[in-house]
Short mmCIF file of C-alpha atoms in Angstrom, two decimals:
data_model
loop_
_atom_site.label_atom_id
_atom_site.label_comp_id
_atom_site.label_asym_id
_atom_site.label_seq_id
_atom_site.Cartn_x
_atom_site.Cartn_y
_atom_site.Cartn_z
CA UNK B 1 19.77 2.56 -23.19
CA UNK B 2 16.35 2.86 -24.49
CA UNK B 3 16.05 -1.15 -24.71
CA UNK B 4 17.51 -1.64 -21.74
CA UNK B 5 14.79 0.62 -19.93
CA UNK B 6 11.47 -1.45 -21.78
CA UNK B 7 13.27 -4.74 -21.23
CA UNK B 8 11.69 -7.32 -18.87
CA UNK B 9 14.60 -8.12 -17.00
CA UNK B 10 15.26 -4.46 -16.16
CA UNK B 11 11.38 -4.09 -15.01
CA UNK B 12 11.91 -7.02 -13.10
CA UNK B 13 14.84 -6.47 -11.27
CA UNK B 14 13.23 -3.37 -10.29
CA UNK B 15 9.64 -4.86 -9.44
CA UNK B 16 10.42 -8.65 -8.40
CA UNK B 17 12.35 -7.28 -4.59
CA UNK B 18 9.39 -4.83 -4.55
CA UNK B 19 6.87 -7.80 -5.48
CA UNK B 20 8.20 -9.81 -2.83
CA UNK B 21 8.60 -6.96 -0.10
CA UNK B 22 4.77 -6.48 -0.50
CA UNK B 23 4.39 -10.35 -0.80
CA UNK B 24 5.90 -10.55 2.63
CA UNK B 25 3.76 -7.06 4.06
CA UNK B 26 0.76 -8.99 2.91
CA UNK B 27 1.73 -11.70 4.49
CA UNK B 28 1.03 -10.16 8.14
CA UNK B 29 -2.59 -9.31 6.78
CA UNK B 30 -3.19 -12.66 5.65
CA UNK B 31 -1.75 -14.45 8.80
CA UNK B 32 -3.82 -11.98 10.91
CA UNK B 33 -7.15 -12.47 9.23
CA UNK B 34 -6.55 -16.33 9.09
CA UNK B 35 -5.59 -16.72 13.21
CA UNK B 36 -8.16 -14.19 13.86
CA UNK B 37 -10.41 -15.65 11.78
CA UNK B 38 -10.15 -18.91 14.40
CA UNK B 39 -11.00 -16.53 17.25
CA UNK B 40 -14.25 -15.28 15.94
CA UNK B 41 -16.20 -13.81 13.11
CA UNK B 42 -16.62 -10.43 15.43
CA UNK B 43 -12.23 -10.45 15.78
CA UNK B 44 -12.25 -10.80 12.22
CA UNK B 45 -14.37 -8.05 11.18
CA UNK B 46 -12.90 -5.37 13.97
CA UNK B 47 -9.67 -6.43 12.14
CA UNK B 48 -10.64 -5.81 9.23
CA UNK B 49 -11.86 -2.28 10.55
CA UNK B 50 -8.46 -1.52 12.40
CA UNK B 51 -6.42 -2.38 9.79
CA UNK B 52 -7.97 0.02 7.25
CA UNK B 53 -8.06 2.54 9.78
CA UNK B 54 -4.42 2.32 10.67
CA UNK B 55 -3.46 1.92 6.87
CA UNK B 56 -5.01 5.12 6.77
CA UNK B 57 -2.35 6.95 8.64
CA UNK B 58 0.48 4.74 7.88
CA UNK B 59 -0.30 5.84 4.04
CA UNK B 60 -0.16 9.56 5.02
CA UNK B 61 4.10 8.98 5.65
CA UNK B 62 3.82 6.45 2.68
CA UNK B 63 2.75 9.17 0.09
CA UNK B 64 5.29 11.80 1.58
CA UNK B 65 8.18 8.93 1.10
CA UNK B 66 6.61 8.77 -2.87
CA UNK B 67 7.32 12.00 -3.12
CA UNK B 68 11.15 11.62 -1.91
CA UNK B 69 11.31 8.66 -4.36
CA UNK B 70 10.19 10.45 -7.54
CA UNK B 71 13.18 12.94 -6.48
CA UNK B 72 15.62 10.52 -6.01
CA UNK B 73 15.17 9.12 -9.02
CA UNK B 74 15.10 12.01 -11.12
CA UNK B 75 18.21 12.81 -9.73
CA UNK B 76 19.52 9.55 -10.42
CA UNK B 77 18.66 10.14 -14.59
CA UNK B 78 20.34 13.61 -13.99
CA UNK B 79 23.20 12.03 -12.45
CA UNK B 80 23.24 14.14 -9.31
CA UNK B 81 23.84 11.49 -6.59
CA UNK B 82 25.43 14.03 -4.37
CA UNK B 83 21.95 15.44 -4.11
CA UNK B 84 20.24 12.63 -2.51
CA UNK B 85 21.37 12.71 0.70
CA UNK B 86 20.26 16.19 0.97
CA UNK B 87 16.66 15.01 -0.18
CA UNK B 88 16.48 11.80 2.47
CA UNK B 89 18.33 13.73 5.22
CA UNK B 90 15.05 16.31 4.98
CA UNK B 91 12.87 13.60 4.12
CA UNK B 92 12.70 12.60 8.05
CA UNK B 93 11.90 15.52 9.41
CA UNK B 94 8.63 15.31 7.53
CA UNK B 95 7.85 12.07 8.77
CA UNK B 96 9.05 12.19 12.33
CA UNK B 97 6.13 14.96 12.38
CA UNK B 98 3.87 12.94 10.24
CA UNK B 99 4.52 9.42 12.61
CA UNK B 100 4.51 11.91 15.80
CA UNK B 101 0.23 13.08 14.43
CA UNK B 102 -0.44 10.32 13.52
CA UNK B 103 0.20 8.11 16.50
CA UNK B 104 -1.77 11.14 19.01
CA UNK B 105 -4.45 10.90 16.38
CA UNK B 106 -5.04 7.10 16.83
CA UNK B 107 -4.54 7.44 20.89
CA UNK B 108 -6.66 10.02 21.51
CA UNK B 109 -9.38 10.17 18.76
CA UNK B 110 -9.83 6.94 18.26
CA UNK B 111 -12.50 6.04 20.76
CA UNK B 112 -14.33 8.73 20.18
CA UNK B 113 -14.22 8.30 16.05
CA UNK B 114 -15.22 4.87 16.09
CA UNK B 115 -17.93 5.75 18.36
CA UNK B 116 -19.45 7.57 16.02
CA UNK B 117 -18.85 5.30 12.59
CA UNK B 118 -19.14 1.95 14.25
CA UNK B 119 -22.77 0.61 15.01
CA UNK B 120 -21.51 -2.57 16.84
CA UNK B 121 -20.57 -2.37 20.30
CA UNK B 122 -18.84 -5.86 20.33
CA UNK B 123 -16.92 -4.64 16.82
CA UNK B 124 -15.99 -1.05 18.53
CA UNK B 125 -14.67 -2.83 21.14
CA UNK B 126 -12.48 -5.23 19.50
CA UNK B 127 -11.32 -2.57 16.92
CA UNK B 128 -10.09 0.18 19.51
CA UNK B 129 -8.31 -2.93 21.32
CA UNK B 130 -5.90 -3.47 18.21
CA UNK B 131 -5.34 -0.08 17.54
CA UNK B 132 -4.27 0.91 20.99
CA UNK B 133 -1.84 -1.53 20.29
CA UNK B 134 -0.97 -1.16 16.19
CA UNK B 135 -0.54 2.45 16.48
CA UNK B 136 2.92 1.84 18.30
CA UNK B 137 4.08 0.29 14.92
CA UNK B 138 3.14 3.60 12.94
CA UNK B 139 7.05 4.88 13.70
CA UNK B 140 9.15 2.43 12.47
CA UNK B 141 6.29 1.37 9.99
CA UNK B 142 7.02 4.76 8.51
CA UNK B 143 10.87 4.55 8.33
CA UNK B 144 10.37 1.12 6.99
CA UNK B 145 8.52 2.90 4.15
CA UNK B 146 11.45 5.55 4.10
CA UNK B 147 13.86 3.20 3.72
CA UNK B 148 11.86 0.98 0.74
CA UNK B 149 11.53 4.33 -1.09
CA UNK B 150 15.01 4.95 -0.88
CA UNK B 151 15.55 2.11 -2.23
CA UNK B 152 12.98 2.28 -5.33
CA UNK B 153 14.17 5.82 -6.24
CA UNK B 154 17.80 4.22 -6.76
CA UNK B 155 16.84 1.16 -8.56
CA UNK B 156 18.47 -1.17 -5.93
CA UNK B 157 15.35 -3.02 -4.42
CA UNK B 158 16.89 -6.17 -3.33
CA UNK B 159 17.29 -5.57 0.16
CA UNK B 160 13.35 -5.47 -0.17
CA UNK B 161 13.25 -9.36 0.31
CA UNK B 162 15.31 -9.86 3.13
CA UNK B 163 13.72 -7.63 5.38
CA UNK B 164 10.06 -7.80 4.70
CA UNK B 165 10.41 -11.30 4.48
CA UNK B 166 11.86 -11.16 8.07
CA UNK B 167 8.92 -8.94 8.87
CA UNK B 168 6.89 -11.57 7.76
CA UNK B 169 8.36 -14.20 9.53
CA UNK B 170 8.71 -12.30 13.09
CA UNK B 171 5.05 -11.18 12.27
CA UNK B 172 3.56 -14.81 12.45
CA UNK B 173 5.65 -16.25 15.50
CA UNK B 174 4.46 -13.20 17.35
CA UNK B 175 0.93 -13.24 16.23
CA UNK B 176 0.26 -16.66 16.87
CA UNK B 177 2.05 -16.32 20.33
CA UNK B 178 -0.01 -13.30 21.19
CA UNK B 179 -3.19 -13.98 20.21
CA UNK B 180 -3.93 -17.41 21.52
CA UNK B 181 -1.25 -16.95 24.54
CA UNK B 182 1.39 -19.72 23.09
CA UNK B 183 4.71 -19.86 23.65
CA UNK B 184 4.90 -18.12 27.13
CA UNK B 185 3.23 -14.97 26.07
CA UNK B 186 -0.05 -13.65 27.43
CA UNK B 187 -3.13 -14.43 25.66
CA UNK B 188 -4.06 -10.74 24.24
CA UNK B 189 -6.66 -11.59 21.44
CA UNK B 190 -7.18 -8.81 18.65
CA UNK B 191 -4.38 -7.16 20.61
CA UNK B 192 -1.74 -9.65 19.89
CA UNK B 193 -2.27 -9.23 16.31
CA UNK B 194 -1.48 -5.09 16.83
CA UNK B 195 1.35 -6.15 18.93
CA UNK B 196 2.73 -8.13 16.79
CA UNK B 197 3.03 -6.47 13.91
CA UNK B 198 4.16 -3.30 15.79
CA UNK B 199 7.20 -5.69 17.06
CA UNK B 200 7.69 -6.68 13.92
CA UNK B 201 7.96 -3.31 11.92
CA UNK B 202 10.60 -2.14 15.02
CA UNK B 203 12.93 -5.08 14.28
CA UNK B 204 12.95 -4.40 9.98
CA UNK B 205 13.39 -0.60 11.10
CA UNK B 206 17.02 -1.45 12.71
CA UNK B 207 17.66 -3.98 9.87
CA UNK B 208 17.24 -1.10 7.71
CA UNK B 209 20.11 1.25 10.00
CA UNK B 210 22.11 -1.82 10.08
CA UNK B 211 22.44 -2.36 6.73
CA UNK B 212 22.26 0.74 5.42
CA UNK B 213 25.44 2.14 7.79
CA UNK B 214 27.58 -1.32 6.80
CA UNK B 215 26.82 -1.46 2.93
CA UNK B 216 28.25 1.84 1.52
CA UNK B 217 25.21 3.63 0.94
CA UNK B 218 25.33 6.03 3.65
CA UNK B 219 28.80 7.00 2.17
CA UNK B 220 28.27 6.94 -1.40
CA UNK B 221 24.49 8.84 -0.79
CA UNK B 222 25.81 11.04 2.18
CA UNK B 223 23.00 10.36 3.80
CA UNK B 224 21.85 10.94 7.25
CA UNK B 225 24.67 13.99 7.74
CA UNK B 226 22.37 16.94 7.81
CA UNK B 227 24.69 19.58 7.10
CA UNK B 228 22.30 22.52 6.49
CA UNK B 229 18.59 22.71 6.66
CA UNK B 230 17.34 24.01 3.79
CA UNK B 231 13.79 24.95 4.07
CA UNK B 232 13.47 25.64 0.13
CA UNK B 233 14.18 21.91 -0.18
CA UNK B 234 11.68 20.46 2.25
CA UNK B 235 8.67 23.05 0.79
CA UNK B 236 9.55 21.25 -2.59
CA UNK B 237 9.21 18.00 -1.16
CA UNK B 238 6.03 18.91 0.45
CA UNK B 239 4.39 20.84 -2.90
CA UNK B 240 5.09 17.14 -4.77
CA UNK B 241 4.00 15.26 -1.86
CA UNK B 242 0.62 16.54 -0.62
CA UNK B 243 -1.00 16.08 -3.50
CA UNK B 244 -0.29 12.40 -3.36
CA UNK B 245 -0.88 12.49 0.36
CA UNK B 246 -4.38 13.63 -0.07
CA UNK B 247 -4.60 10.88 -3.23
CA UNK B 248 -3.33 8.27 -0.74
CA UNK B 249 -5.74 9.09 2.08
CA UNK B 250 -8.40 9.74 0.00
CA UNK B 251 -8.07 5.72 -1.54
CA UNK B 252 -7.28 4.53 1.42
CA UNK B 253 -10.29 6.43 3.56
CA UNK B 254 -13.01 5.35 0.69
CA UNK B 255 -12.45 2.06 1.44
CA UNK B 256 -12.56 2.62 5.01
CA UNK B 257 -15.89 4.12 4.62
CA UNK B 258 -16.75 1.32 1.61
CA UNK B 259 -16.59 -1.53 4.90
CA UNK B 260 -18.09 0.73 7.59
CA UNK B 261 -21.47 0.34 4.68
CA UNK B 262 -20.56 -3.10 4.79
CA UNK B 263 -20.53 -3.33 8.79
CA UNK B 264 -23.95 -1.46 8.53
CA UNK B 265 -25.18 -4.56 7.09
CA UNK B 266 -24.14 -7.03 9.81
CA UNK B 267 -21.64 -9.13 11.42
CA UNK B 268 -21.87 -11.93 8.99
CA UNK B 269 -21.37 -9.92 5.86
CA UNK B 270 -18.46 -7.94 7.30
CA UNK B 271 -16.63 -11.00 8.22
CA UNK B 272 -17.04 -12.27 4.66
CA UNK B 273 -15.90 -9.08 3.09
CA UNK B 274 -12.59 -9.24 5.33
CA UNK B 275 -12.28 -12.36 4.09
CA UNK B 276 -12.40 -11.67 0.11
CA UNK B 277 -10.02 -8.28 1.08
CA UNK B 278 -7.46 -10.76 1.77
CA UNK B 279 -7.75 -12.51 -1.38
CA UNK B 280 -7.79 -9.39 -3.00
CA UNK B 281 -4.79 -7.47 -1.73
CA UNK B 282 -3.21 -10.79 -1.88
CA UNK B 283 -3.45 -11.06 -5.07
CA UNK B 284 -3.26 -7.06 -5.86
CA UNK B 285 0.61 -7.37 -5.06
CA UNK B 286 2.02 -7.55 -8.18
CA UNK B 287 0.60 -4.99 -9.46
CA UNK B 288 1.60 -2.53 -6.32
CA UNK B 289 5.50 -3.40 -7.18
CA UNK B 290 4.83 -2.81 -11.01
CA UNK B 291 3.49 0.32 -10.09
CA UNK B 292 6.35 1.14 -7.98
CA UNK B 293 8.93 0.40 -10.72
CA UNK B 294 6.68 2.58 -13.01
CA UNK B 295 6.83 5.62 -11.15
CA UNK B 296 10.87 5.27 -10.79
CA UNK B 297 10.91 4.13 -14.40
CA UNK B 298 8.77 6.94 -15.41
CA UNK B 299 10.81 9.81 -13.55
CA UNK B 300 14.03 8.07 -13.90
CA UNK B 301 13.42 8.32 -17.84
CA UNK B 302 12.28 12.39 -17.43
CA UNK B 303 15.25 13.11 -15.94
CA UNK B 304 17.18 12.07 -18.56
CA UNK B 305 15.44 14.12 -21.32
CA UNK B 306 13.89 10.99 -23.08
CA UNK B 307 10.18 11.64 -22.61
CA UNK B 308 9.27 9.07 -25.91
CA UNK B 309 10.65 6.57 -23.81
CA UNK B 310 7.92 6.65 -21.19
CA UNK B 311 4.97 5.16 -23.28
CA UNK B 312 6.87 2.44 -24.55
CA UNK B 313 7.96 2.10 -20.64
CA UNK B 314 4.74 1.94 -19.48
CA UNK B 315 2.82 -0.13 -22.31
CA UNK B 316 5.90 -2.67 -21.61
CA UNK B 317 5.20 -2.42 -17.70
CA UNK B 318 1.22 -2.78 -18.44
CA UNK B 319 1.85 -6.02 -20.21
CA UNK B 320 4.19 -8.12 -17.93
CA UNK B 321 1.49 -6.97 -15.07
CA UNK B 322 -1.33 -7.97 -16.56
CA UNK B 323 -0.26 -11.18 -17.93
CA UNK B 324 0.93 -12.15 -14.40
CA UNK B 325 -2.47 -11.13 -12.52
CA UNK B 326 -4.60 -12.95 -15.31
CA UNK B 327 -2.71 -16.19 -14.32
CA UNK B 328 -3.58 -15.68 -10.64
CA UNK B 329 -6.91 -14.96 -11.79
CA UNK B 330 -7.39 -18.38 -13.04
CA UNK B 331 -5.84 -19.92 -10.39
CA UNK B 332 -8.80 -18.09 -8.01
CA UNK B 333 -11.60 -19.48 -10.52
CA UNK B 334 -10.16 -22.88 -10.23
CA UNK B 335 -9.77 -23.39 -6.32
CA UNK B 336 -11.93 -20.68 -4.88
CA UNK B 337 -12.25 -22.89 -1.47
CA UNK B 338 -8.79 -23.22 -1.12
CA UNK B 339 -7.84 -19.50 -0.96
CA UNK B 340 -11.21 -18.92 1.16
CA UNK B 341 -10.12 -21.85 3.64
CA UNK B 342 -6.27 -19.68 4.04
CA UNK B 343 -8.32 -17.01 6.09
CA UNK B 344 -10.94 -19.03 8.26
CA UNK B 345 -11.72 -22.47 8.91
CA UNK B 346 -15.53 -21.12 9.85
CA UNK B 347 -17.61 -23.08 6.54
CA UNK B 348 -20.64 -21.32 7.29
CA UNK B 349 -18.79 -18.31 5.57
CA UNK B 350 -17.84 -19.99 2.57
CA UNK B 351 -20.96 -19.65 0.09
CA UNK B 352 -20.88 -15.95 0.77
CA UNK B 353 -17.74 -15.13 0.55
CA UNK B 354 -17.10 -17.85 -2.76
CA UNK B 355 -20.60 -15.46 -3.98
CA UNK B 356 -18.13 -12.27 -3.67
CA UNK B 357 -15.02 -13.66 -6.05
CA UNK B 358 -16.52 -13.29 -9.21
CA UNK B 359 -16.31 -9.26 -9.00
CA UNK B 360 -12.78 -9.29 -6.72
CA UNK B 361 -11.80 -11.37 -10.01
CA UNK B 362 -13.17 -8.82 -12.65
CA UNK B 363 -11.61 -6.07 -10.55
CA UNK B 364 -8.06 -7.51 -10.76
CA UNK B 365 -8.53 -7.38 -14.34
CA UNK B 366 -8.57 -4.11 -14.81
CA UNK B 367 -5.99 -3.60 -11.96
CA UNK B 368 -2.57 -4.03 -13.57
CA UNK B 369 -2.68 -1.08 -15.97
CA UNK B 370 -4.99 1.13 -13.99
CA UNK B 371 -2.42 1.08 -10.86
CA UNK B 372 0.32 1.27 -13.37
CA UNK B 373 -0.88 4.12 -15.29
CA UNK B 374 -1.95 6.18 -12.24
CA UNK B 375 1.45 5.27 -10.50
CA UNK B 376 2.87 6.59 -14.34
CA UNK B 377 1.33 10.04 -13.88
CA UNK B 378 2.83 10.29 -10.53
CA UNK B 379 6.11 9.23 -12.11
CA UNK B 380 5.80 12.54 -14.56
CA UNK B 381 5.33 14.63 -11.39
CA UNK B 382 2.08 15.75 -12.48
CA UNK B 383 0.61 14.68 -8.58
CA UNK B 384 -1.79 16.93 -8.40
CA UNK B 385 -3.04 15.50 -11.78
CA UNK B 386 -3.03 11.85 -10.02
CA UNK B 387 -5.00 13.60 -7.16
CA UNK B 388 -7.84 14.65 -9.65
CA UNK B 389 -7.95 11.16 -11.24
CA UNK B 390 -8.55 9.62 -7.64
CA UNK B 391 -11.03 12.25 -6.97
CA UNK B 392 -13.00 11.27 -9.58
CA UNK B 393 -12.58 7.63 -9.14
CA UNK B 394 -13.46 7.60 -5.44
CA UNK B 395 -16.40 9.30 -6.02
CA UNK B 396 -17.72 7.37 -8.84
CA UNK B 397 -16.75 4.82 -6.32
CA UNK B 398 -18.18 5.70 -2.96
CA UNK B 399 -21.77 6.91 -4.92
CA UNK B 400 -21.74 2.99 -6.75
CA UNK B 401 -21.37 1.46 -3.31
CA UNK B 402 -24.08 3.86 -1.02
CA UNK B 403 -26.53 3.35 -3.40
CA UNK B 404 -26.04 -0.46 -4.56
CA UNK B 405 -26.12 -1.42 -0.57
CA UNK B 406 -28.01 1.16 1.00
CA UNK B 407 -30.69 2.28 -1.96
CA UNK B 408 -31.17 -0.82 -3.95
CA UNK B 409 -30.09 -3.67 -0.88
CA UNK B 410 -28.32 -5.04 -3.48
CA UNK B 411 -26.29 -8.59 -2.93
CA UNK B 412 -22.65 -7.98 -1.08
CA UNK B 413 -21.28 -9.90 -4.42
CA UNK B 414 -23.18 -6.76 -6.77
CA UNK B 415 -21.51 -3.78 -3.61
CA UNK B 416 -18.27 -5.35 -4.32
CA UNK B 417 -18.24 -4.33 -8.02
CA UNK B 418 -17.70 -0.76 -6.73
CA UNK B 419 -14.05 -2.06 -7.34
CA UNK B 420 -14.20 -2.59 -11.32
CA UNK B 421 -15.95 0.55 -11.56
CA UNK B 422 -12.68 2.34 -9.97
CA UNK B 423 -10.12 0.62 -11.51
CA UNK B 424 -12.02 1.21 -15.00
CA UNK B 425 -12.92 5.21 -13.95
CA UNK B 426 -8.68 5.30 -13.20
CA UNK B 427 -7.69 3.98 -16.53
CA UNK B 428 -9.91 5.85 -18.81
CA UNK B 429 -8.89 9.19 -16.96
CA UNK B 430 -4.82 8.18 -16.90
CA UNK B 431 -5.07 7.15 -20.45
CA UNK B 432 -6.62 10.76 -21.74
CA UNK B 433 -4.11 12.17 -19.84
CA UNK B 434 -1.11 10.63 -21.46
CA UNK B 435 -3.43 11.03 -24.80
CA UNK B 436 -4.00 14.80 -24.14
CA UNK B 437 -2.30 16.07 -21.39
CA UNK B 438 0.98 18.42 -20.72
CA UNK B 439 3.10 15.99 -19.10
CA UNK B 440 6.29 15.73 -21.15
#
């Protein structure tokens, strides 16, 4: 059992479904950067501004569904499958509340928010415009997340491909159609791209239903029969989940604030920075599915009473990651201007964004074991553990970037090495806790 858990084909069988999944999520960014790229550089950086913003709330329902997966698969290394359903069946509650805040909070507060944070009236503009029309996505987006983590916590991922690749796919027919008013839909701009995407996540979200009534789950889970609340149940949830709620937001929000510095500085150097996000994330995804599979490998192994196994796991996990980001690493040294032409056909924002890759590539480095490890400390249940480690991080973070573009005027390429400095500040602090800390 214990080679079967550090072996790479069970890793990947857990993290290639996930890998894709997120391939396929990232997808929609990169396909909404690149059209809106073509519309302008002021569409592209009010994207790039309402897209953190709404990833903001959608991961407030994300880390609650982390929570649910770290239960689910403890259970699952216990062997108490009957207990599952109760888990998922209390699970949404907690995010028809969170969807249900976080929808009023991007209606009603946005205007005056961005009013405040936003120095361009042009940018303001464009930004409120696609989140009036993301935020409709936020409910489905977070039952899409449900259902993934659901998924994760049970080591069955595959289903992972099929539908975010469909979200993918429904994403960029609608996108294109909506923006530039093809197809017989109305030309929205920005809008479109919120549209479309909120269309999108709707469609996966009854793929999910679909599949999940016909395939046996829902039977052999019990799932979705909500016999009895139990109130005992959902405070446990919440006491494993807030912590990694806060961590999520926290992450998410500092680099919110790490491009409204960036905005500060213009137009021009905003659009570039959206530009080099996509690369990143794009390039980020493998190591956001092996740090899924880490945190179901890591509880997974708990439950069963084999805590040695969970180094091994991990180093094993660290490895494959790495190895498979270094490669795409080279790949961005080698053709810089063909991943920078993917997002905008605009050459006057080449040099500067080309100027940027050298730190995006020294951050990616470091990535695959940081996200792993930090995802690993999650796994042990220690979350409020993981919170202190992004604390710390962020901060480290957020001080690097105010003073390296605001103090010093530094170059955007220097402000964008905020990003090693957080992935290093994470591993350091996750590896003295496995080194030191009470987690077994």
């Amino acid at each position: 059992m214990e080679a079967s858990y550090r072996s790479v084909k069970t890793i990947l069988r857990i993290a290639l479904p996930v890998m894709i999944g997120s391939l396929a999520n990232n997808i929609i960014k990169l396909v909404d950067t690149s059209l809106l790229g073509r519309v302008g550089q002021v569409e592209l950086g009010a994207g790039a501004i309402g897209s953190i913003f709404y990833f903001v709330m959608y991961m407030s329902g994300f880390a609650f569904n982390t929570g649910m997966q770290i239960l689910i698969a403890r259970r699952m290394g216990e062997g108490r499958k009957e207990d599952i359903g109760r888990i998922t069946d209390h699970q949404l509650f907690i995010n028809g509340g969170v969807a249900l805040l976080a929808f009023l909070f991007m209606q009603l507060l946005s205007a005056p928010l961005f009013g405040l944070i936003i120095s361009s009236d042009a940018v303001r503009s464009a930004a409120l415009e696609f989140i009036f029309y993301r935020s409709f996505g936020i409910f489905p987006g977070i039952l899409n997340s449900f259902f993934l983590s659901f998924f994760i916590g049970i080591g069955r991922t595959g289903i992972a491909t099929f539908t975010m690749l469909g979200l993918a796919l429904i994403n960029t027919v609608l996108a294109y159609a909506l923006i530039f008013g093809a197809l017989g839909f109305p030309e929205l701009g920005i809008g479109g791209a919120g549209l479309a995407s909120a269309i999108a996540e709707l469609v996966v979200c009854i793929i999910y239903f679909i599949y999940i009534h016909y395939s046996g789950y829902r039977k052999q889970y019990r799932l979705f029969t909500f016999v009895q609340t139990e109130l005992s149940l959902i405070k446990k949830t919440l006491n494993l989940s807030y912590p990694l709620v806060f961590q999520q937001l926290l992450s998410i929000t500092t680099w919110f604030g790490f491009f409204l510095i960036i905005e500060n500085l213009g137009e021009r150097e905003l659009a570039e920075s959206n530009i080099v996000k996509g690369i990143y994330v794009f390039w980020g995804i493998p190591s956001w599915a092996f740090g899924a599979t880490a945190n179901t490998m890591v509880s997974h192994v708990l439950g069963q009473g084999k805590a040695e196994w969970v180094k091994p796991v991990v180093i094993r996990i660290c490895t494959i990651n790495t190895l498979i980001t270094l490669c795409a690493c080279i790949l961005l040294m080698v053709f810089p201007h063909f991943f920078i032409s993917m997002f905008t056909d605009d050459q006057s924002l080449y040099p500067g964004s080309k100027a940027i890759l050298p730190a995006v590539i020294l951050a990616l480095l470091f990535f695959p074991s940081s996200f792993v490890v930090l995802m690993s400390v999650s796994g042990t249940g220690s979350s409020k553990v993981a919170l202190c480690i992004e604390l710390i991080s962020v901060s480290a973070y957020m001080l690097y970037t105010y003073l390296t573009a605001r103090v010093f005027e530094a170059s955007l390429a220097v402000v964008w090495g905020a990003e090693a400095l957080y992935w290093v500040t994470t591993l350091i602090l996750g590896l003295l806790y496995f080194r030191f800390g009470k987690w077994n």
